[in-house]
Amino acid sequence: MPQVKIVARNFMDMVASLPVMKLDMLYDNSFICEAILRSLPPLAKKYVLQMLYIDIPITAKSMEEWVLPDGFSKHKVAIDRLIQLRVMTETFDRKKEAMYQLNPKFQFNLQKHIVYGGVLPREPMPSNITVRLPSLEELEAYAVEQWECFLLNLISSSEAGKTTNISSSMMKIFQRGLLSQRDDREPPRLTESGFQFLLMDTNAQLWYIIREYITNAEERGVDSADLIAFLLELSFHVTGKAYNTNTITDLQRSIIKDLSDLGLVKLQQGRKESWFIPTKLATNLSISLADTTTRKQGFIVIETNFRLYAYSTSKLHCEILRLFARVEYQLPNLIVGAINKESLYKAFQNGITSEQIVSFLQQNAHPRVAERIPSVPENVTDQIRLWESDLNRVEMTPAHFYDEFPSKDVFEAACDFAREYGGLLWEDSKRMRLVVKADILAEMKEFLRRQKQ
Amino acid sequence: MTPVSSKLYADDVSLLMVLVDTNPYFWSSMKNTAFTFPKFISHVLAFLNSILLLNQMNQVVVIATGYNSCDYVFDSSTSSMQRAECLLEKLEDFVDKDESLSQEDSVDGVGFSLLSGALSMALCYIQRVFRSGPLHPQPRILCLHGSPDGPGQYVAVMNSIFSAQRSMVPIDSCVIGSQHSAFLQQASYITGGVYLKPQVSDGLFQYLSTVFATDLHSRSFLQLPRPVGVDFRASCFCHKNTIDMGFICSVCLSIFCKHHKKCSTCGSNFGEARKQDPSASDQRRTSYGS
């Protein structure tokens, strides 16, 4: 599923594309330095650590000596990423040789972190004020519930029990690109990327949403650098601890409200004070920054008779399966369904490809069947592909039909012209009829007018 | 179609087992040099913190290798210990306990620290991680060792090395004492780890971060110190002496410095000793690794 990587990388590119001034400002915050460091490729991390206590620029040549010939491409990627994120600056000496040096702010913050240790972004509230804090399990359940509720709302599913408090304009922004609506009477449909989005793991989905949230921050009058800084800072809070909302700015308070709808934090109100409790989703924010291939445990078993068993309690999983399978019954922890021609045709019509379905089934295979090769029975995968190619037997090309040519010569010339443009689809020289692609209509018209004169 | 991998972790997530030499006799011998125990610990702490900094899923476990005992002093996976400074308190307790175990009789020279015990503990921990499920970080062991090799631990150390080799756990060694360690040279050579004796012990952190912070994934791309020469000499099982030539039991491969009638390990009876030609047949070069 390459999409996951692209999304994660886009976020880093977004940070990298910030103006120099803003990026340097971000590095004032030691949490951001830490999050950025963790997001780097392994080799780049290694270089940062190695150069942490070197104050003079290092020549590119001596850095190249660190790697084996095999790793040169990785070395290049690492250096490029470091420069792109302005973790390292490139200078040239008198002999025009490239020299590299760590960003002094970044270097200072990391040195401080290593020697003195990181301080918590803010102190948690004492437990005598916050009496009824949820346990970690409750908090996790809350986060999952909020997130699924949000996703169900996002795909405008009828299964969504309750609506989230996220404004509909905000929801529209999130839905952009994931859903498409042909006209107002029809319910919106999931697009291809919408389907891919549902197949991503929670962290990747979260970043996709957060990314949209950040890119639209400027429209709401929020500085995106501030927003990024706060989000990354949030990820370094301790899960399950209460933090006083008085310690954050008004702007951050409004962000917190939005985040609570996504399940990143839980808001609670005491007698006098109010506080927010970060959930695992929030503290995992900096993890999903990393360009990693994290994967959850699968839950789907498929039999050779096209029966599908999904061990899941999630409504969302059920919704996803419904996209390409017929769900027959739902037990408390099990969804039973079948894949058949009708359900697959429905999926193909929605722009989902057989490859996507097969890879979804393979990647979410239950641990019991995941060990087997292939994890999805071959006859099922073959049949899914066959059914898709069935649909592709007829290929449609918009075209124009010409007949009643005045003479054979004009007809021949028109044929040659269309052929030259690669738009000739069919010709019948006996009855002088011709079909050309719609793409070259304008050229064809012009040509025929000239012929008439 | 890519096969489904059961990998939850990124390539560079590592579990680092650090064996710290706390042999008091060794450190008191270092008193007059610039490199003292507090200095050493401060370098190690910075190194541990930087490992934890690199990836939030990295895990560090520290085992103190004392003179009489060894013990876990730090485990970053327990939620109460997020930072390596937490180990100081436990380390102090450990050193006190280790001292109380000490018998009155004085030790001649620097004495040996319990490397074999610490290695076995590290391997046990790694085995537990391996068995915890299909998803686990990539383990490696780093020995920060200063005391000279204890020939008495030869068999135990070699067994640990071979079990590390079997479970594909590289043993890195950083020798902070004045002499090279034949045990650790062999350990790193056999398990595919890195052996290094820093020339300037003052810059220990730089050595640690440059060489030993490299995760297993990156090792295939980076230039790392290569073994110069490995001392493959073995210790005999009877007197624990390090020997060049000796006798090997043809049944169980035990090594002896003198000829015996019966193997003390497996009980096989040896034939008549050929006293006239001691260097022939039964006497071989004794080395496991070569």
XYZ file of C-alpha atoms in Angstrom:
743
model
C 0.000 0.000 0.000
C 2.220 2.820 -1.148
C -0.377 5.450 -0.288
C 0.499 5.266 3.388
C 4.059 6.210 2.697
C 3.099 9.044 0.427
C 0.851 10.551 3.040
C 3.448 10.328 5.761
C 6.067 11.779 3.481
C 3.802 14.605 2.496
C 3.658 15.742 6.050
C 7.416 15.891 6.266
C 7.500 17.686 2.958
C 5.023 20.098 4.386
C 7.318 20.824 7.308
C 10.237 21.084 4.916
C 8.343 23.449 2.655
C 7.763 25.935 5.453
C 9.669 29.169 4.948
C 13.178 29.222 6.406
C 12.220 31.689 9.121
C 9.327 29.556 10.329
C 11.314 26.360 10.220
C 14.084 27.891 12.294
C 11.471 29.117 14.726
C 10.110 25.600 15.036
C 13.519 24.349 16.110
C 13.392 26.620 19.156
C 11.067 24.044 20.601
C 12.990 21.015 21.771
C 9.979 18.721 21.295
C 9.898 19.528 17.647
C 13.595 18.780 17.340
C 12.939 15.424 18.943
C 9.964 14.628 16.728
C 11.840 15.661 13.605
C 14.837 13.551 14.585
C 12.632 10.508 15.069
C 11.040 11.003 11.686
C 14.354 10.829 9.843
C 15.588 7.759 7.980
C 17.813 5.524 10.168
C 21.026 6.613 8.518
C 20.187 10.295 8.885
C 19.450 9.803 12.594
C 22.804 8.163 12.938
C 24.577 11.078 11.278
C 22.879 13.595 13.540
C 23.971 11.673 16.609
C 27.475 11.332 15.270
C 27.761 15.054 14.545
C 26.073 16.177 17.714
C 29.282 17.224 19.428
C 31.187 18.337 16.376
C 31.141 22.109 16.115
C 33.014 22.593 12.887
C 31.684 21.892 9.402
C 32.441 18.445 8.032
C 33.385 18.067 4.399
C 31.110 16.029 2.196
C 34.102 13.941 1.250
C 34.805 12.773 4.773
C 31.130 11.984 5.298
C 31.182 9.830 2.206
C 33.940 7.826 3.828
C 31.506 6.739 6.524
C 29.476 4.597 4.161
C 30.172 1.399 2.292
C 29.804 1.510 -1.499
C 26.492 -0.386 -1.191
C 24.938 2.246 0.968
C 25.722 5.243 -1.166
C 22.166 5.792 -2.382
C 20.898 5.622 1.199
C 23.589 8.098 2.176
C 22.396 10.495 -0.499
C 18.784 10.182 0.650
C 19.795 10.806 4.250
C 21.855 13.900 3.399
C 19.115 15.289 1.156
C 16.503 14.854 3.832
C 18.714 16.507 6.451
C 19.282 19.510 4.228
C 15.644 19.683 3.178
C 14.553 19.884 6.794
C 17.347 22.365 7.541
C 18.687 20.065 10.238
C 21.976 20.371 8.447
C 23.209 23.329 6.447
C 25.380 23.093 3.402
C 28.197 25.569 2.922
C 30.988 25.737 0.412
C 34.582 26.448 1.275
C 37.100 28.266 -0.884
C 37.750 25.213 -3.001
C 34.017 24.914 -3.740
C 33.791 21.777 -1.683
C 30.549 21.101 0.128
C 30.675 21.210 3.909
C 27.920 20.235 6.281
C 27.097 21.496 9.725
C 24.192 20.829 12.048
C 21.653 23.558 12.602
C 22.993 25.188 15.811
C 19.567 25.459 17.464
C 18.737 21.881 16.642
C 22.138 20.762 17.877
C 21.849 22.718 21.113
C 18.377 21.376 21.881
C 19.398 17.780 21.317
C 22.583 18.162 23.361
C 20.479 19.549 26.163
C 18.076 16.669 25.850
C 20.793 14.063 26.020
C 22.609 15.540 28.966
C 19.856 17.059 31.101
C 16.962 15.076 29.823
C 13.739 16.330 28.332
C 11.374 18.195 30.587
C 7.673 17.558 30.309
C 5.862 20.195 28.237
C 3.750 21.038 31.260
C 3.187 19.583 34.696
C 0.186 17.285 35.077
C -2.446 18.395 37.560
C -2.329 16.961 41.082
C -4.706 14.084 41.580
C -6.622 15.740 44.439
C -8.270 18.180 42.015
C -8.958 15.718 39.270
C -10.825 13.058 41.145
C -12.357 10.870 38.508
C -9.737 10.318 35.862
C -10.482 7.576 33.364
C -8.251 4.517 33.419
C -5.949 3.883 30.488
C -8.284 1.231 29.085
C -11.276 3.532 29.313
C -9.293 6.263 27.648
C -8.211 3.960 24.852
C -11.778 2.808 24.301
C -12.904 6.422 24.277
C -10.282 7.357 21.686
C -11.150 4.443 19.432
C -14.857 5.193 19.716
C -14.395 8.888 18.915
C -12.156 8.118 15.975
C -14.497 5.511 14.505
C -17.432 7.811 14.993
C -15.527 10.486 13.149
C -14.621 8.128 10.314
C -18.183 6.885 9.979
C -19.366 10.458 9.801
C -16.643 11.196 7.330
C -17.842 8.571 4.925
C -21.422 9.701 5.645
C -22.423 6.262 6.685
C -25.891 5.579 7.981
C -24.260 3.368 10.597
C -22.849 6.359 12.448
C -24.835 6.364 15.636
C -24.132 9.914 16.643
C -22.713 12.904 14.898
C -19.487 14.579 15.896
C -19.294 18.207 16.856
C -16.966 19.015 14.023
C -18.446 21.801 11.944
C -19.858 20.716 8.619
C -17.531 23.071 6.777
C -14.583 21.374 8.432
C -16.045 17.983 7.577
C -16.375 19.101 3.953
C -12.687 19.920 3.919
C -11.800 16.501 5.248
C -14.117 14.818 2.775
C -12.556 16.588 -0.166
C -10.845 14.004 -2.291
C -12.242 11.095 -0.342
C -15.844 11.353 -1.406
C -17.383 12.390 -4.678
C -20.936 13.423 -5.308
C -22.287 13.306 -8.843
C -25.360 15.399 -8.038
C -27.098 16.568 -4.915
C -29.863 13.981 -4.890
C -27.480 11.071 -4.798
C -25.597 10.238 -1.601
C -21.868 10.910 -1.946
C -19.726 7.995 -2.962
C -16.346 6.921 -1.773
C -13.655 7.596 -4.348
C -10.685 5.426 -5.067
C -8.481 7.392 -2.693
C -11.305 7.306 -0.164
C -11.188 3.550 -0.237
C -7.427 3.590 0.103
C -7.806 5.964 3.004
C -10.047 3.514 4.820
C -7.499 0.783 4.282
C -4.686 2.722 5.953
C -3.837 2.128 9.580
C -5.110 4.564 12.170
C -1.903 6.538 12.472
C -1.675 7.150 8.753
C -5.334 8.118 8.614
C -4.810 10.438 11.519
C -1.976 12.188 9.753
C -4.005 12.526 6.607
C -6.710 14.318 8.572
C -4.222 16.370 10.589
C -2.473 17.342 7.369
C -5.731 18.626 5.911
C -6.350 20.388 9.203
C -2.965 22.085 9.032
C -3.152 23.077 5.377
C -6.457 24.743 6.040
C -5.220 26.450 9.174
C -4.215 29.614 7.346
C -7.781 30.078 6.098
C -8.998 30.048 9.675
C -6.378 32.605 10.611
C -4.137 30.186 12.481
C -0.418 30.143 11.796
C 0.458 26.687 10.516
C 3.838 26.741 12.248
C 2.125 27.382 15.604
C -0.295 24.585 14.914
C 2.440 22.119 13.990
C 4.409 23.112 17.071
C 1.438 22.575 19.343
C 0.490 19.249 17.801
C 4.003 17.911 18.142
C 4.235 19.220 21.681
C 0.976 17.478 22.489
C 2.475 14.190 21.399
C 5.043 14.450 24.192
C 2.453 14.708 26.949
C 1.878 11.652 29.080
C -1.128 9.542 28.154
C -3.838 9.498 30.783
C -2.548 12.464 32.797
C -4.699 15.549 33.230
C -3.384 18.926 32.098
C -4.969 22.187 33.087
C -6.504 24.079 30.188
C -5.392 27.324 31.843
C -1.840 26.534 30.891
C -2.530 26.805 27.181
C -3.372 29.811 25.057
C -6.827 30.641 23.701
C -5.774 29.554 20.255
C -4.564 26.221 21.566
C -7.804 25.821 23.489
C -9.794 26.027 20.283
C -7.463 23.500 18.679
C -7.915 21.200 21.662
C -11.664 21.320 21.155
C -11.327 20.135 17.571
C -8.885 17.446 18.624
C -11.238 16.108 21.255
C -13.748 15.393 18.485
C -11.121 13.319 16.757
C -10.438 11.416 19.968
C -6.951 12.832 20.469
C -7.770 14.308 23.845
C -10.580 13.921 26.333
C -11.923 17.100 27.880
C -13.191 17.051 31.416
C -14.728 19.710 33.583
C -14.096 19.908 37.301
C -15.778 22.190 39.796
C -13.531 25.141 39.045
C -10.982 23.984 36.588
C -11.170 22.145 33.340
C -8.506 19.889 31.943
C -7.604 17.796 28.963
C -6.286 14.247 28.966
C -4.210 13.171 25.962
C -5.085 9.742 24.593
C -2.850 7.275 22.804
C -3.800 8.837 19.480
C -2.265 12.136 20.572
C 0.902 10.656 21.994
C 1.294 8.548 18.863
C 1.256 11.628 16.666
C 5.015 11.826 16.485
C 5.243 8.115 15.741
C 3.205 8.395 12.587
C 5.500 11.171 11.535
C 8.021 8.486 10.906
C 8.196 6.954 7.501
C 7.620 3.476 8.815
C 5.596 0.546 7.685
C 3.692 -0.038 10.854
C 0.936 -2.538 10.642
C -1.771 -3.778 12.919
C -2.783 -7.361 13.427
C -5.192 -8.671 10.855
C -8.648 -10.031 11.472
C -9.937 -11.546 8.224
C -10.169 -15.216 7.293
C -11.276 -16.193 3.805
C -12.176 -19.711 2.824
C -11.880 -21.253 -0.609
C -15.682 -21.181 -0.877
C -15.609 -17.343 -0.839
C -16.908 -17.149 2.716
C -15.404 -14.341 4.727
C -15.041 -14.236 8.502
C -13.850 -11.056 10.153
C -13.070 -11.148 13.852
C -13.861 -7.583 14.697
C -16.254 -5.608 16.822
C -15.771 -2.442 14.850
C -18.615 -0.941 12.851
C -16.019 0.624 10.652
C -14.548 -2.717 9.621
C -18.050 -3.829 8.785
C -18.525 -0.735 6.630
C -15.264 -1.385 4.820
C -16.169 -5.007 4.176
C -19.572 -3.919 2.938
C -17.787 -2.061 0.161
C -16.923 -5.279 -1.624
C -18.599 -8.147 0.197
C -22.105 -9.137 1.202
C -22.296 -9.046 4.986
C -24.659 -11.774 6.096
C -24.668 -11.602 9.831
C -22.946 -9.774 12.587
C -22.193 -11.478 15.867
C -20.744 -9.584 18.844
C -17.161 -10.231 17.778
C -17.528 -11.690 14.327
C -18.724 -10.483 10.971
C -19.656 -13.199 8.513
C -20.048 -12.486 4.854
C -19.358 -13.706 1.391
C -17.672 -12.309 -1.653
C -19.769 -12.703 -4.768
C -20.092 -11.299 -8.230
C -22.754 -8.716 -7.349
C -20.868 -7.311 -4.361
C -17.669 -7.078 -6.366
C -19.348 -5.418 -9.340
C -20.664 -2.793 -6.952
C -17.108 -2.207 -5.723
C -15.689 -2.012 -9.243
C -18.341 0.530 -10.185
C -17.179 2.680 -7.304
C -13.702 2.740 -8.766
C -12.150 0.201 -6.442
C -9.778 -2.150 -8.224
C -9.354 -5.851 -7.707
C -5.722 -5.309 -6.712
C -6.782 -3.029 -3.877
C -9.269 -5.549 -2.580
C -6.805 -8.423 -2.791
C -4.067 -6.471 -1.058
C -6.499 -5.350 1.635
C -7.477 -8.950 2.277
C -3.850 -10.039 2.356
C -2.681 -7.268 4.625
C -5.478 -7.781 7.086
C -5.285 -11.552 7.129
C -5.906 -13.060 10.536
C -2.650 -14.166 12.216
C -3.750 -17.787 11.872
C -3.939 -17.602 8.097
C -1.282 -14.922 7.638
C 1.402 -17.552 8.210
C 0.116 -19.544 5.283
C 1.195 -18.834 1.737
C -0.943 -17.579 0.122
C -2.887 -16.045 2.969
C -5.921 -15.568 0.734
C -6.875 -18.694 -1.253
C -5.644 -18.503 -4.820
C -8.974 -19.400 -6.366
C -10.551 -16.410 -4.595
C -7.910 -13.915 -5.704
C -8.017 -15.284 -9.244
C -11.781 -15.058 -9.356
C -11.756 -11.470 -8.089
C -9.362 -10.544 -10.892
C -11.382 -12.487 -13.467
C -14.573 -10.739 -12.498
C -12.846 -7.420 -12.880
C -11.490 -8.286 -16.315
C -15.016 -9.422 -17.258
C -16.128 -5.859 -16.812
C -13.342 -4.623 -19.022
C -14.313 -6.671 -22.070
C -15.926 -3.645 -23.656
C -13.864 -0.511 -23.803
C -15.652 2.744 -24.398
C -14.089 5.521 -26.419
C -16.026 8.693 -27.183
C -16.046 8.997 -30.963
C -17.531 10.772 -33.952
C -19.026 9.152 -37.018
C -18.628 10.599 -40.507
C -20.317 9.498 -43.719
C -21.574 10.816 -47.050
C -18.170 11.898 -48.241
C -18.371 13.695 -51.616
C -15.627 11.636 -53.204
C -13.293 8.761 -52.612
C -10.327 11.169 -52.556
C -11.752 13.269 -49.764
C -12.544 10.114 -47.815
C -9.009 8.744 -48.271
C -7.490 12.056 -47.289
C -9.671 12.224 -44.188
C -8.655 8.674 -43.259
C -4.959 9.494 -43.659
C -5.362 12.658 -41.650
C -7.082 10.841 -38.789
C -4.483 8.100 -38.887
C -1.709 10.637 -38.691
C -3.231 12.039 -35.510
C -3.699 8.542 -34.133
C -7.446 9.016 -33.912
C -8.731 6.605 -36.544
C -10.887 3.941 -34.955
C -12.740 2.343 -37.850
C -13.162 2.846 -41.567
C -15.354 1.297 -44.228
C -13.909 2.270 -47.597
C -16.735 0.647 -49.608
C -19.479 2.755 -48.120
C -17.132 5.618 -47.249
C -17.843 5.744 -43.569
C -15.391 6.680 -40.876
C -15.203 6.762 -37.041
C -12.631 8.952 -35.283
C -11.861 9.630 -31.653
C -13.592 12.585 -30.041
C -10.205 13.984 -29.029
C -9.332 15.077 -32.543
C -12.759 16.519 -33.405
C -11.479 20.078 -33.680
C -8.596 19.147 -35.985
C -10.914 16.999 -38.086
C -13.417 19.821 -38.500
C -10.690 22.212 -39.591
C -9.358 19.657 -42.063
C -12.734 18.944 -43.637
C -13.473 22.663 -44.005
C -10.218 23.106 -45.887
C -11.105 20.160 -48.120
C -14.426 21.762 -49.066
C -12.838 24.955 -50.292
C 2.357 -8.895 -4.889
C 4.407 -8.363 -1.768
C 4.249 -11.059 0.863
C 2.541 -10.059 4.068
C 5.162 -9.486 6.687
C 4.284 -9.642 10.320
C 6.545 -6.718 11.086
C 5.115 -4.014 13.266
C 8.405 -2.293 13.844
C 10.468 -0.172 11.549
C 13.867 -1.407 10.438
C 15.842 0.500 12.997
C 13.949 -0.333 16.182
C 16.427 -1.950 18.513
C 16.638 -3.571 21.893
C 20.024 -2.732 23.345
C 21.343 -4.781 26.255
C 24.202 -2.876 27.862
C 26.538 -4.731 30.216
C 28.310 -2.226 32.421
C 31.458 -3.319 34.222
C 31.231 -2.235 37.861
C 34.139 -4.273 39.164
C 35.353 -2.078 42.070
C 38.916 -3.403 41.859
C 39.142 -2.404 38.232
C 37.735 1.068 38.772
C 39.995 1.721 41.752
C 42.920 0.872 39.498
C 41.693 3.577 37.118
C 41.583 6.213 39.841
C 44.854 7.775 38.864
C 43.940 8.106 35.217
C 41.659 10.801 33.842
C 38.924 8.293 33.224
C 37.048 7.569 36.431
C 33.827 5.713 37.101
C 31.615 8.841 37.426
C 32.955 10.091 34.130
C 32.347 6.742 32.521
C 28.767 6.615 33.797
C 28.034 10.124 32.565
C 29.179 9.147 29.070
C 27.087 5.996 29.216
C 24.012 7.880 30.429
C 24.249 10.334 27.553
C 24.600 7.401 25.185
C 21.572 5.595 26.619
C 19.505 8.763 26.420
C 20.483 9.255 22.817
C 19.478 5.690 21.953
C 16.085 6.288 23.535
C 15.869 9.576 21.686
C 16.410 8.050 18.258
C 13.225 6.020 18.207
C 10.386 5.975 20.694
C 10.185 2.213 20.350
C 13.842 1.642 21.136
C 14.417 -0.228 24.348
C 17.468 -0.187 26.564
C 18.252 -2.642 29.335
C 21.315 -2.183 31.514
C 22.907 -5.050 33.402
C 25.541 -4.261 35.982
C 28.419 -6.722 35.893
C 29.894 -6.795 39.378
C 32.632 -8.760 41.009
C 30.390 -11.249 42.787
C 27.039 -10.836 41.109
C 25.209 -9.159 38.298
C 21.752 -7.660 38.083
C 19.387 -5.657 35.919
C 19.677 -2.017 36.920
C 17.607 -0.321 34.212
C 14.853 -1.277 31.820
C 13.373 1.498 29.702
C 10.256 -0.546 28.911
C 8.924 -0.234 32.446
C 6.844 2.904 32.479
C 8.397 4.385 35.603
C 11.777 4.685 33.928
C 11.706 6.909 30.933
C 15.140 8.332 31.367
C 18.451 6.696 31.962
C 19.164 8.756 35.107
C 16.829 6.401 36.955
C 19.502 3.752 36.888
C 21.846 5.655 39.212
C 19.929 4.774 42.342
C 19.651 1.105 41.475
C 23.274 1.014 40.441
C 24.295 2.307 43.853
C 22.191 -0.353 45.582
C 23.732 -2.955 43.362
C 27.298 -1.881 44.084
C 26.591 -1.955 47.834
C 25.077 -5.419 47.605
C 27.907 -6.643 45.438
C 30.387 -5.380 47.988
C 28.607 -7.058 50.884
C 28.838 -10.391 49.070
C 32.574 -10.010 48.912
C 34.625 -12.264 51.138
C 37.226 -10.773 53.367
C 40.170 -12.245 51.546
C 41.959 -9.682 49.480
C 42.033 -9.937 45.740
C 45.376 -9.915 44.055
C 45.468 -7.584 41.078
C 42.362 -6.179 39.501
C 40.192 -9.247 39.719
C 37.629 -10.374 37.201
C 34.067 -9.237 36.762
C 31.266 -11.694 36.157
C 31.018 -11.383 32.381
C 29.580 -14.853 31.836
C 26.710 -14.215 34.246
C 25.835 -10.884 32.705
C 25.930 -12.344 29.189
C 23.610 -15.172 30.211
C 21.206 -12.721 31.830
C 21.165 -10.608 28.686
C 20.499 -13.674 26.548
C 17.714 -14.805 28.858
C 16.084 -11.410 28.571
C 16.390 -11.532 24.788
C 14.891 -15.010 24.697
C 11.935 -13.718 26.688
C 11.488 -10.910 24.178
C 11.711 -13.384 21.283
C 9.021 -15.523 22.831
C 6.725 -12.627 23.648
C 5.289 -12.767 20.145
C 6.161 -12.324 16.516
C 6.628 -8.567 16.933
C 9.773 -7.563 18.737
C 12.632 -5.099 18.320
C 15.999 -6.266 16.998
C 18.210 -7.163 19.943
C 21.925 -6.639 20.330
C 24.300 -6.776 23.283
C 26.912 -4.151 24.090
C 29.624 -5.027 26.603
C 31.347 -2.067 28.216
C 34.111 -4.009 29.802
C 37.310 -3.046 31.545
C 38.376 -5.906 33.784
C 40.723 -8.532 32.407
C 39.285 -11.877 31.275
C 38.680 -14.441 33.986
C 40.022 -17.712 32.577
C 37.720 -19.533 35.023
C 34.710 -18.258 33.114
C 36.018 -19.491 29.788
C 33.522 -22.315 29.281
C 30.543 -20.266 30.439
C 31.478 -17.295 28.284
C 32.037 -19.481 25.223
C 28.669 -21.145 25.750
C 27.003 -17.746 25.970
C 28.744 -16.666 22.795
C 27.562 -19.722 20.920
C 24.000 -19.324 22.090
C 24.115 -15.664 21.036
C 25.379 -16.806 17.656
C 22.564 -19.325 17.371
C 19.915 -16.744 18.137
C 21.612 -14.248 15.796
C 22.294 -11.681 18.485
C 25.458 -9.699 17.778
C 27.670 -8.924 20.756
C 29.392 -5.546 20.450
C 32.296 -4.916 22.759
C 33.900 -1.719 23.841
C 36.978 -2.355 25.943
C 37.717 0.478 28.337
C 40.593 -1.176 30.177
C 44.212 -1.070 29.180
C 44.411 -4.583 27.704
C 42.568 -6.218 24.887
C 40.044 -8.841 25.924
C 40.368 -12.169 24.135
C 36.883 -13.220 25.280
C 35.206 -10.194 23.802
C 37.297 -10.340 20.635
C 36.020 -13.843 20.101
C 32.475 -12.898 21.107
C 32.266 -10.087 18.577
C 34.025 -12.083 15.897
C 31.764 -15.107 16.216
C 28.474 -13.225 16.560
C 29.242 -10.599 13.930
C 29.412 -7.678 16.333
C 31.916 -4.860 16.544
C 34.970 -4.998 18.778
C 36.623 -1.711 19.627
C 39.159 -0.535 22.137
C 38.942 3.262 22.146
C 42.305 4.942 21.979
C 41.154 8.037 23.841
C 38.860 6.995 26.640
C 37.935 10.631 27.325
C 35.854 10.754 24.174
C 33.915 7.612 25.013
C 30.587 9.173 24.055
C 31.809 9.932 20.561
C 32.974 6.332 20.132
C 29.682 5.033 21.465
C 27.539 7.276 19.299
C 29.631 6.772 16.180
C 30.114 3.037 16.330
C 27.788 1.395 18.815
C 24.658 3.463 18.222
C 24.429 2.011 14.721
C 21.307 -0.109 14.441
C 21.562 -3.509 12.808
C 19.758 -2.286 9.702
C 22.246 0.517 9.037
C 25.263 -1.689 9.638
C 25.066 -3.012 6.119
C 25.652 0.492 4.766
C 28.252 1.946 7.121
C 31.945 1.567 7.590
C 32.530 0.113 11.027
C 35.757 -0.940 12.725
C 36.892 -4.300 11.442
C 38.624 -6.885 13.613
C 42.392 -6.478 13.392
C 43.442 -9.655 15.050
C 41.487 -12.022 17.209
C 43.039 -13.938 20.039
C 41.518 -17.408 19.686
C 43.342 -19.014 22.580
C 41.309 -21.218 24.863
C 41.488 -22.003 28.566
C 42.008 -25.551 29.753
C 39.159 -27.098 31.714
C 41.373 -28.479 34.459
C 43.394 -25.510 35.684
C 41.693 -22.636 33.800
C 44.969 -21.590 32.248
C 45.053 -19.930 28.863
C 47.017 -22.238 26.620
C 48.337 -22.381 23.091
C 48.625 -26.145 22.801
C 46.835 -28.790 24.780
C 44.912 -32.041 24.799
C 41.371 -32.345 23.465
C 38.944 -35.098 24.408
C 37.989 -36.749 21.152
C 34.430 -37.352 22.417
C 33.311 -34.061 23.937
C 36.095 -31.697 22.799
C 37.036 -30.657 26.346
C 40.452 -29.047 26.576
C 43.160 -30.034 29.026
C 46.654 -28.713 29.549
C 47.978 -32.087 30.702
C 47.249 -35.644 29.757
C 44.539 -37.333 31.844
C 43.458 -40.954 32.035
C 39.795 -40.060 31.982
C 37.928 -37.055 30.641
C 36.579 -35.062 33.583
C 33.671 -33.742 31.506
C 32.229 -36.786 29.735
C 33.999 -39.622 31.525
C 35.525 -41.263 28.441
C 38.624 -43.326 29.059
C 41.634 -42.251 27.110
C 44.079 -44.750 25.720
C 47.731 -45.027 26.627
C 49.458 -41.693 26.612
C 52.229 -41.531 24.113
C 54.714 -39.896 26.326
C 57.475 -40.048 23.814
C 55.645 -37.798 21.374
C 53.389 -35.371 23.204
C 52.851 -33.098 20.227
C 51.295 -35.809 18.069
C 47.645 -36.768 17.467
C 45.938 -36.013 20.769
C 47.576 -32.682 21.209
C 46.040 -30.029 19.007
C 45.941 -26.315 18.773
C 43.198 -25.348 21.086
C 40.852 -22.827 19.701
C 37.121 -22.913 19.192
C 36.716 -20.106 16.772
C 39.276 -20.916 14.123
